[in-house]
PDB file of C-alpha atoms and ligand atoms in Angstrom:
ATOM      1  CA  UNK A 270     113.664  48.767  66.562  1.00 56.00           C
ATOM      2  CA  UNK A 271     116.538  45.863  67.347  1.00 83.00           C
ATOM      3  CA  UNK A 272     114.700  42.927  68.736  1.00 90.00           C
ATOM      4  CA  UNK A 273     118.140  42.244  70.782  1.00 93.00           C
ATOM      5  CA  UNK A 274     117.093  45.561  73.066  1.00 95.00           C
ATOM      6  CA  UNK A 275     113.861  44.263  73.683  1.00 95.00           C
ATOM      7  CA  UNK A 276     114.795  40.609  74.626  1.00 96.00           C
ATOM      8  CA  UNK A 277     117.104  42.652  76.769  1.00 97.00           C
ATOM      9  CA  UNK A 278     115.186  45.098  78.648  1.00 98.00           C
ATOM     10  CA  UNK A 279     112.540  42.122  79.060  1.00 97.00           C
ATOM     11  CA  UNK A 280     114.889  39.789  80.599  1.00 97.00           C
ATOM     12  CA  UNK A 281     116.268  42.368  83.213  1.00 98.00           C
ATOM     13  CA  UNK A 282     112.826  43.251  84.037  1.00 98.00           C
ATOM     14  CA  UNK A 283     112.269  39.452  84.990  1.00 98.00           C
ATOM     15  CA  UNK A 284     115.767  39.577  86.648  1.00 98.00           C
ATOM     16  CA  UNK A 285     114.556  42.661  88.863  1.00 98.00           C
ATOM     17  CA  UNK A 286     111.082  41.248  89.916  1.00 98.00           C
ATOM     18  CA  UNK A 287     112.026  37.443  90.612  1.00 98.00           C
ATOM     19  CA  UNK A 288     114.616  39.445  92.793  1.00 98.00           C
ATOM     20  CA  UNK A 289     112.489  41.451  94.675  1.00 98.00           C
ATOM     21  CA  UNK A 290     110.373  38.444  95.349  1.00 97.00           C
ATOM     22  CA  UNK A 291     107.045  40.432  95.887  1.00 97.00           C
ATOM     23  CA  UNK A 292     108.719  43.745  96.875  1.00 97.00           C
ATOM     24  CA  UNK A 293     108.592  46.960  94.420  1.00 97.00           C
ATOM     25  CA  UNK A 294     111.872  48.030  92.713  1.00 98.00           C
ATOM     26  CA  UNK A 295     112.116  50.439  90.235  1.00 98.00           C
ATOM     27  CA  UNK A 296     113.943  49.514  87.063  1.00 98.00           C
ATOM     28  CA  UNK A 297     115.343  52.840  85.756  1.00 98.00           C
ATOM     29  CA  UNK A 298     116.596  52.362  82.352  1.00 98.00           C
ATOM     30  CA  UNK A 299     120.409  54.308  81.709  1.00 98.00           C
ATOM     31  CA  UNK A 300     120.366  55.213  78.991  1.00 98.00           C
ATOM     32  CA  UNK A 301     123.245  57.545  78.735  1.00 97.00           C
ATOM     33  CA  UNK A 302     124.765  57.476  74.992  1.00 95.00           C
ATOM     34  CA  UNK A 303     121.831  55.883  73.769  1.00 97.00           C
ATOM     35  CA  UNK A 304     119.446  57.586  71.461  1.00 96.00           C
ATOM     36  CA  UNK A 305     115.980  58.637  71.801  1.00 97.00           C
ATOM     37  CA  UNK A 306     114.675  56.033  69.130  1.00 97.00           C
ATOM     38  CA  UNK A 307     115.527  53.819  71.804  1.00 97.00           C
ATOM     39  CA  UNK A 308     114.133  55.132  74.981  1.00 98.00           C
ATOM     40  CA  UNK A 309     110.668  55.186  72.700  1.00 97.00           C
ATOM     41  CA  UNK A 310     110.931  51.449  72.266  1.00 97.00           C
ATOM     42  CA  UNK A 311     111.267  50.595  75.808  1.00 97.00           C
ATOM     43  CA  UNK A 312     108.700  53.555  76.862  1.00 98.00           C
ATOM     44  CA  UNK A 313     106.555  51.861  73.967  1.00 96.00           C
ATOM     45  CA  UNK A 314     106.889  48.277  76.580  1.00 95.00           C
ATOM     46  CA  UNK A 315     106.240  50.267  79.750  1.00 96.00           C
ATOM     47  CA  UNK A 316     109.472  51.366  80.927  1.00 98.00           C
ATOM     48  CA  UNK A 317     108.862  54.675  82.029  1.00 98.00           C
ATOM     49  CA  UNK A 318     111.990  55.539  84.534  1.00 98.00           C
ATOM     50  CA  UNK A 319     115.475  56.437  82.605  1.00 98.00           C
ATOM     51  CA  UNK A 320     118.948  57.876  84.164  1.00 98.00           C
ATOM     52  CA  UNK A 321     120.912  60.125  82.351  1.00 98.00           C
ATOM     53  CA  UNK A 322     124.536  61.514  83.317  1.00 97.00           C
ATOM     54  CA  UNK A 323     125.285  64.354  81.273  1.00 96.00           C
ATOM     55  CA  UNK A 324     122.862  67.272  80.837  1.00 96.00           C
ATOM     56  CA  UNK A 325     123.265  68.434  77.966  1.00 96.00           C
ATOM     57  CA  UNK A 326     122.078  64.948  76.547  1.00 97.00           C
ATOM     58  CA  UNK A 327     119.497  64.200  78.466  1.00 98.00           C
ATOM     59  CA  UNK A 328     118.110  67.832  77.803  1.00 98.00           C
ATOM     60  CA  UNK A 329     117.959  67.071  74.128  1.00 98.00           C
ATOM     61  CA  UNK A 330     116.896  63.412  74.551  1.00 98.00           C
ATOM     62  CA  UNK A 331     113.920  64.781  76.829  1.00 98.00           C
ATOM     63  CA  UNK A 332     112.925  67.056  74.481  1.00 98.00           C
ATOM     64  CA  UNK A 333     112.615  64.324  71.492  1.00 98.00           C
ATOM     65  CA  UNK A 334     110.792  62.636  74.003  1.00 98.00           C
ATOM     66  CA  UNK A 335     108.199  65.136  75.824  1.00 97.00           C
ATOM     67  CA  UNK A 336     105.110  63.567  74.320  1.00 98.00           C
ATOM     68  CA  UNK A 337     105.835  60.592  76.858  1.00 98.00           C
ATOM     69  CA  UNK A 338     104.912  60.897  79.922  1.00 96.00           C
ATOM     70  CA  UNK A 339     108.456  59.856  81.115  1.00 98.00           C
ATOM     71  CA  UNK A 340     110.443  59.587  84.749  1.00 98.00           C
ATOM     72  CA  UNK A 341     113.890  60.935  84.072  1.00 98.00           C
ATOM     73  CA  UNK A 342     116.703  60.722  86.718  1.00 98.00           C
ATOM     74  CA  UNK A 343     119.908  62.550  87.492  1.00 98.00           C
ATOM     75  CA  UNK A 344     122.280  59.550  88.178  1.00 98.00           C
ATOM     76  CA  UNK A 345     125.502  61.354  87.968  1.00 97.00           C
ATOM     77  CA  UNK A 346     127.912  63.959  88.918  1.00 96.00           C
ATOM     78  CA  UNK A 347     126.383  67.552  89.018  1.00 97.00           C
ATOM     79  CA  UNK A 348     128.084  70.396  89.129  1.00 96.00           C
ATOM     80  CA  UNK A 349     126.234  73.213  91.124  1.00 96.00           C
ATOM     81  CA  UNK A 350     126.080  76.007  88.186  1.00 96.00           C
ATOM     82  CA  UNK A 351     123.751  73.274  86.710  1.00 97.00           C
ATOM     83  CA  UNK A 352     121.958  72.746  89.608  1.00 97.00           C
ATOM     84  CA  UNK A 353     119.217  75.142  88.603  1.00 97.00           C
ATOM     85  CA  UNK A 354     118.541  73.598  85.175  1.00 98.00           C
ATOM     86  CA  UNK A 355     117.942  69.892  87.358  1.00 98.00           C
ATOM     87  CA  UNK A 356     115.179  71.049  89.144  1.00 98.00           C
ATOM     88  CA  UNK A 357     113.716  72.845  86.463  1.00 97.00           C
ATOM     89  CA  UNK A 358     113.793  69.983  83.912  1.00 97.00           C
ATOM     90  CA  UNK A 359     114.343  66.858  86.102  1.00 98.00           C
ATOM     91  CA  UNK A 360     111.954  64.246  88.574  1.00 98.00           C
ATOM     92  CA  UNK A 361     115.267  63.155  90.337  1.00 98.00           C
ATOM     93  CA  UNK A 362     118.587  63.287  91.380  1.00 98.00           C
ATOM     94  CA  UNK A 363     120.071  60.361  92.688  1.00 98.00           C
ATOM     95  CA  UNK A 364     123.799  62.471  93.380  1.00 98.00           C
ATOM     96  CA  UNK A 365     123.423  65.059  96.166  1.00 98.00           C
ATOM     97  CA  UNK A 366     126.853  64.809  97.785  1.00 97.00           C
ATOM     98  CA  UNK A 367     127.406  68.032  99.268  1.00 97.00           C
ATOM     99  CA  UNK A 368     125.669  71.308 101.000  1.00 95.00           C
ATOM    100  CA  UNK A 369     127.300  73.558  97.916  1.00 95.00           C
ATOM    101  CA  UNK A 370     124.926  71.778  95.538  1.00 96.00           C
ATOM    102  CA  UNK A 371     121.499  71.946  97.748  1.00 95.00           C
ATOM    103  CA  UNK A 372     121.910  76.020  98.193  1.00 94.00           C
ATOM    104  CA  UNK A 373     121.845  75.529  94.478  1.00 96.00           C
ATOM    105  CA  UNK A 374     119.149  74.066  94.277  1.00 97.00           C
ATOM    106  CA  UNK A 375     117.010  75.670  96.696  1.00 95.00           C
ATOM    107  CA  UNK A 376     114.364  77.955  95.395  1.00 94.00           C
ATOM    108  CA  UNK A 377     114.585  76.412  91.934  1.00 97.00           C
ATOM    109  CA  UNK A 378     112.153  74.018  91.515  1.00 98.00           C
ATOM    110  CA  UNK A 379     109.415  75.702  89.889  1.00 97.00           C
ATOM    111  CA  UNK A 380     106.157  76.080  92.413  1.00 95.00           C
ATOM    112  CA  UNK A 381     103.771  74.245  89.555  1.00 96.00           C
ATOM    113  CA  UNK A 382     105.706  70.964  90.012  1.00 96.00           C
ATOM    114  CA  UNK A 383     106.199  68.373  92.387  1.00 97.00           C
ATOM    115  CA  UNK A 384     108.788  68.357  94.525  1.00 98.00           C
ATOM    116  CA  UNK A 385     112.408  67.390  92.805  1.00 98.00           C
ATOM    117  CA  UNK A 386     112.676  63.838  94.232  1.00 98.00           C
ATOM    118  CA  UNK A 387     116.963  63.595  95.744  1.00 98.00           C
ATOM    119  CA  UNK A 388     118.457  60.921  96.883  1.00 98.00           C
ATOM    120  CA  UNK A 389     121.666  61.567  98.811  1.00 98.00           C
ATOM    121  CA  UNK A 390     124.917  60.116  97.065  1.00 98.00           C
ATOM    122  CA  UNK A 391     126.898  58.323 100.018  1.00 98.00           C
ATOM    123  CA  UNK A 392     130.892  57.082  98.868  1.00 98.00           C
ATOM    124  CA  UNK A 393     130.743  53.933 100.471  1.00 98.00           C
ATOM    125  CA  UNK A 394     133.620  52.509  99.831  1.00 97.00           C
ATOM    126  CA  UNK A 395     135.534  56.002 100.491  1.00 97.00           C
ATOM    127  CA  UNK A 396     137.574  55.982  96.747  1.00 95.00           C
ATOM    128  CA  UNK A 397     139.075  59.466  96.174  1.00 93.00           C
ATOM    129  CA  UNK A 398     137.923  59.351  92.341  1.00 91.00           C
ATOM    130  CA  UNK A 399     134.159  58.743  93.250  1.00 91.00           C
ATOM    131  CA  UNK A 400     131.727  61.651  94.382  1.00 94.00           C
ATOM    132  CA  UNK A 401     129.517  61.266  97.262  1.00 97.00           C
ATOM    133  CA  UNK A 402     129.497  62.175 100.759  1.00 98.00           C
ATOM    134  CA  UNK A 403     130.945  60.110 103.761  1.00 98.00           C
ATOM    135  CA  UNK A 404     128.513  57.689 105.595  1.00 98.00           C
ATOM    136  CA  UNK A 405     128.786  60.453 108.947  1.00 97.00           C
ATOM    137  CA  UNK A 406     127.974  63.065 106.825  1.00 97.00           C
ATOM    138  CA  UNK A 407     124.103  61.666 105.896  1.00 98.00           C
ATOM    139  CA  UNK A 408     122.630  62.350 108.594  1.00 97.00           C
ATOM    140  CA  UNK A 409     123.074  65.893 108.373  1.00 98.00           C
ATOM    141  CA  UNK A 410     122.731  66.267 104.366  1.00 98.00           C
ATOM    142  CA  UNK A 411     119.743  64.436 104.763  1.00 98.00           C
ATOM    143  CA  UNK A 412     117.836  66.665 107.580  1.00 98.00           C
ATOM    144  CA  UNK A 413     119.353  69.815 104.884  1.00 98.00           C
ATOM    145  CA  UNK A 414     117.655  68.415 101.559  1.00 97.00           C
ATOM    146  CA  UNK A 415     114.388  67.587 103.757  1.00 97.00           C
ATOM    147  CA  UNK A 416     113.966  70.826 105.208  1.00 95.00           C
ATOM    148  CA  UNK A 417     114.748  72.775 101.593  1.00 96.00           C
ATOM    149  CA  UNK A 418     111.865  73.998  99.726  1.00 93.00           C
ATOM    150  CA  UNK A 419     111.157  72.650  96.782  1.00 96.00           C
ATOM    151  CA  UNK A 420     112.977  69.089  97.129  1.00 97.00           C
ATOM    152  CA  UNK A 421     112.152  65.885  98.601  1.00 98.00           C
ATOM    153  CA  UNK A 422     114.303  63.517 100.294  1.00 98.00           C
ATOM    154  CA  UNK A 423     113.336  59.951  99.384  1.00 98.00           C
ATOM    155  CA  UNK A 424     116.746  58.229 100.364  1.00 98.00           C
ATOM    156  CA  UNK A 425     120.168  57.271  99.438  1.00 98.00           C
ATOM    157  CA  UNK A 426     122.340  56.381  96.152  1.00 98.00           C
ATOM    158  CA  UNK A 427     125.936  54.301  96.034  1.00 98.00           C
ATOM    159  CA  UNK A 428     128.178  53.165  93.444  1.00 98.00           C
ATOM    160  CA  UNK A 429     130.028  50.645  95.620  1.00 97.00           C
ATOM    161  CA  UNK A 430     133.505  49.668  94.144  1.00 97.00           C
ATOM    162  CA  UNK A 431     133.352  46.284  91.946  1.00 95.00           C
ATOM    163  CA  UNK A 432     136.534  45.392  93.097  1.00 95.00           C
ATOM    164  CA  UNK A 433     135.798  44.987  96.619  1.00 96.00           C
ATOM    165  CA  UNK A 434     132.683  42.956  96.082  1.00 97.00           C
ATOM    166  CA  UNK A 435     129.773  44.998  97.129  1.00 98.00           C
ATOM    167  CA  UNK A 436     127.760  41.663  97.673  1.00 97.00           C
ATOM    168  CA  UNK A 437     130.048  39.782 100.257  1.00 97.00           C
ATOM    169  CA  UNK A 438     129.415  39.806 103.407  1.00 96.00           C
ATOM    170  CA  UNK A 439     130.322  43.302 105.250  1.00 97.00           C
ATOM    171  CA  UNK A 440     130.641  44.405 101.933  1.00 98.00           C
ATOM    172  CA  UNK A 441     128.790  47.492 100.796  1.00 98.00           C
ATOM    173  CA  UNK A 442     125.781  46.491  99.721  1.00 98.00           C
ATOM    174  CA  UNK A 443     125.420  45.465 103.540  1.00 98.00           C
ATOM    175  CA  UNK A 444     126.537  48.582 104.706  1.00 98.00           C
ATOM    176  CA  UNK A 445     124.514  50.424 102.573  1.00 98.00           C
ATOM    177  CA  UNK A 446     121.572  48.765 103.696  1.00 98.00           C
ATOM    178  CA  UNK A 447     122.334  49.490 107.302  1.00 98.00           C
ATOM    179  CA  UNK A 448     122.897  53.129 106.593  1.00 98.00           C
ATOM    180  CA  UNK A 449     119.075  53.052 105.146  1.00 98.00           C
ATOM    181  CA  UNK A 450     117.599  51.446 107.978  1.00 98.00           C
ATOM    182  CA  UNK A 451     119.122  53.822 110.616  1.00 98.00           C
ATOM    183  CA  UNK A 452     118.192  56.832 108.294  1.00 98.00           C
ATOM    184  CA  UNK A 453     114.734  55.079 108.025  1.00 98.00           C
ATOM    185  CA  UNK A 454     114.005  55.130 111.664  1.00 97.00           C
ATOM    186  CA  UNK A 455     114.648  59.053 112.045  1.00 96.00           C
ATOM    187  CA  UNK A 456     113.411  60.057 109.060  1.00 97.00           C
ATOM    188  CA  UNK A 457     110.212  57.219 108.607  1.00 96.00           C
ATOM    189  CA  UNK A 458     108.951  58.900 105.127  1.00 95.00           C
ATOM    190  CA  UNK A 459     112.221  57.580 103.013  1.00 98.00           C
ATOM    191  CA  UNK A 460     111.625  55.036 100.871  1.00 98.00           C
ATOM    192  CA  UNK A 461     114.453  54.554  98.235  1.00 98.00           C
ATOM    193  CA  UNK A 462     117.986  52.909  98.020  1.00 98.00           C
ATOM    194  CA  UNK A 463     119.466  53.080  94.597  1.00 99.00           C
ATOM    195  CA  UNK A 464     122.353  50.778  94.210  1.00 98.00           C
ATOM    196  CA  UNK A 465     122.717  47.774  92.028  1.00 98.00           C
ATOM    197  CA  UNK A 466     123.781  48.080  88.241  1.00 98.00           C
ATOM    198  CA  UNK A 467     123.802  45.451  85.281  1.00 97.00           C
ATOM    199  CA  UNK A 468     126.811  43.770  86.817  1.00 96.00           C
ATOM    200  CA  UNK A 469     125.300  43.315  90.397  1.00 97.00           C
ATOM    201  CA  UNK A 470     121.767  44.175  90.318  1.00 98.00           C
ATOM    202  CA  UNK A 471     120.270  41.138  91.751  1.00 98.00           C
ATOM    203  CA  UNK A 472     123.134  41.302  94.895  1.00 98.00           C
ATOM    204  CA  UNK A 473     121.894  44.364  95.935  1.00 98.00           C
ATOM    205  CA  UNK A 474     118.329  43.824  95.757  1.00 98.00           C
ATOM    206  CA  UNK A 475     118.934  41.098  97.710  1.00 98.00           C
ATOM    207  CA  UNK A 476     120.472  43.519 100.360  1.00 98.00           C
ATOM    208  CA  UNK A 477     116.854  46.025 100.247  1.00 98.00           C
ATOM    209  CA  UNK A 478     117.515  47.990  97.278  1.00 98.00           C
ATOM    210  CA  UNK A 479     114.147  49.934  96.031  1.00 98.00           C
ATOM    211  CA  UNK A 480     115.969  51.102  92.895  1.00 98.00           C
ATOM    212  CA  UNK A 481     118.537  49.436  90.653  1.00 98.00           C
ATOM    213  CA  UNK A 482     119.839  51.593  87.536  1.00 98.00           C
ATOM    214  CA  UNK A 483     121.039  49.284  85.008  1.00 98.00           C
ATOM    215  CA  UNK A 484     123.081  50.319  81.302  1.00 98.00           C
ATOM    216  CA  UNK A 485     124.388  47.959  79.640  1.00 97.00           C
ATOM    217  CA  UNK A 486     122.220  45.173  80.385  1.00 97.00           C
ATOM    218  CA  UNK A 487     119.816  46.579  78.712  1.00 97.00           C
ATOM    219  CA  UNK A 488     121.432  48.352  75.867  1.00 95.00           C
ATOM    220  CA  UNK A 489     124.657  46.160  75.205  1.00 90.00           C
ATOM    221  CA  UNK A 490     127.901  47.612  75.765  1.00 86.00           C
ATOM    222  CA  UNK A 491     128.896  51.159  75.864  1.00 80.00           C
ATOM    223  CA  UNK A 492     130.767  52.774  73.081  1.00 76.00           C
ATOM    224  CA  UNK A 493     134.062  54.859  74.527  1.00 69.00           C
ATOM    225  CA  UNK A 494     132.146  58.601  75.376  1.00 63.00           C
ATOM    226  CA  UNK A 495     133.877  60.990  73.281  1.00 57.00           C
ATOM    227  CA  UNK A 496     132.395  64.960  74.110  1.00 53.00           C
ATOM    228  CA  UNK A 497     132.962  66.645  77.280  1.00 52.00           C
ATOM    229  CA  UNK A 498     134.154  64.835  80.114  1.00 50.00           C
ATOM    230  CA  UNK A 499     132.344  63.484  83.121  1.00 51.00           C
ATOM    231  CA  UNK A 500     131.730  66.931  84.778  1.00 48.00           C
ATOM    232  CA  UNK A 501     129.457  67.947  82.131  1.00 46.00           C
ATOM    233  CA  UNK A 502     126.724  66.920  83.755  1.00 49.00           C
TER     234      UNK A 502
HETATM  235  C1  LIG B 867     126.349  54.289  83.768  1.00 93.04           C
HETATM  236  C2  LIG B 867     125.789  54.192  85.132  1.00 93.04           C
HETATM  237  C3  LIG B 867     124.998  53.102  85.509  1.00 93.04           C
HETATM  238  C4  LIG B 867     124.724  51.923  84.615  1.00 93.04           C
HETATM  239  O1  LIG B 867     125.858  51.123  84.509  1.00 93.04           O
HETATM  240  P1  LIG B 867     125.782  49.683  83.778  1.00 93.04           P
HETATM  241  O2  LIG B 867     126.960  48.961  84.344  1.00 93.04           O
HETATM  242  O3  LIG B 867     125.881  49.951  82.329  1.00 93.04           O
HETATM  243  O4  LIG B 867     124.507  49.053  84.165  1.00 93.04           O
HETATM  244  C5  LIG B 867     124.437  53.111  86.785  1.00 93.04           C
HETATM  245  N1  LIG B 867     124.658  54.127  87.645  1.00 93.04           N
HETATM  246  C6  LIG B 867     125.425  55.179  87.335  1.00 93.04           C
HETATM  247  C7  LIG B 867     125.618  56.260  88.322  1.00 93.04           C
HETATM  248  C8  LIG B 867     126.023  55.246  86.070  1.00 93.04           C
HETATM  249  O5  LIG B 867     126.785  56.298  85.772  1.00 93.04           O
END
């Protein structure tokens, strides 16, 4: 296996933890496009979370790789006729946006597992091409997912926009945080914010992410997808 990806993945990890200065945050590997060959080398160096977008993807990379004892995540889009297939398959979903896809969910998660961590996907900087519910709309997603069967809330997931600089101040790595903290107090047993990615990571860790999701950091740069779109997953 390429050296490059494991001077990679190491240096993020250091990245991540000098960070967090003493805090925990999760490092979860995406590894959307990327083969199974490699999520076995970084499994093989301890890296045990990994995001995939599309399902039918990750389904097959999973398989290749159900002798590890591996953490996979839901980072993107979901349609809710797939809903079903998450919670039988998956340990999270870091993009529950709207009621539609919870009474999808609901019932699903078979009783032999743990609960199907979700996170609740909030569009913080409000962009019409971006999933995710509206920051008033948490409250009440969040009190649905924690009182469905089956699921657990842990917290909240954003993909701020990079052109408004998430990190400055006001910006929405701040207002993400503040949205946690007030979600926090009603609901003490959260524990996750997932925001920061390879471009940005640090900023938001800086700003109480839990969990940063990083690509191309770790892998190198993305090849164009070609396949089914976005919506796949
Ligand atoms: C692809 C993706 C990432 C990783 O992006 P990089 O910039 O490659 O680190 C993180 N989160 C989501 C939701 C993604 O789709």
């Amino acid at each position: 296996m390429s050296e490059a990806l494991l001077t990679a993945w190491r240096a993020c990890r250091d990245a991540v933890e000098r960070a967090a200065r003493g805090r925990h945050v999760t490092l979860v590997a995406v590894s959307k496009s990327r083969p199974a060959a490699q999520v076995r080398a970084l499994a093989a160096l301890g890296q045990r979370d990994f995001g995939e977008n599309y399902l039918g993807e990750a389904l097959a990379k999973m398989a290749d790789c159900a002798d590890l004892a591996l953490c996979w995540h839901v980072i993107g889009p979901l349609q809710s006729n797939k809903a079903a297939q998450v919670a039988e398959r998956f340990d999270w979903l870091h993009s529950l946006d709207r009621p539609k896809l919870l009474a999808a969910l609901a019932g699903r998660r078979p009783p032999q597992r743990p609960p199907l961590n979700v996170l609740v996907q909030v569009n913080i900087d409000a962009e019409s091409s971006k999933s995710g519910c509206a920051p008033e709309q948490v409250s009440a997603l969040a009190a649905a997912v924690a009182t469905t069967a089956g699921l657990r809330l842990r917290g909240l997931m954003a993909i701020p926009d990079p052109a408004l600089d998430p990190a400055r101040p006001g910006g929405a790595f701040e207002r993400m945080q503040a949205l946690f903290a007030a979600l926090q107090y009603s609901m003490p047993g959260i524990d996750t914010l997932s925001m920061g990615m390879s471009d940005d990571f640090p900023a938001a860790i800086a700003r109480g992410a839990t969990m940063v999701r990083i690509g191309s950091a770790v892998f190198g740069p993305r090849a164009a997808r070609v396949g089914p779109a976005p919506s796949d997953a």
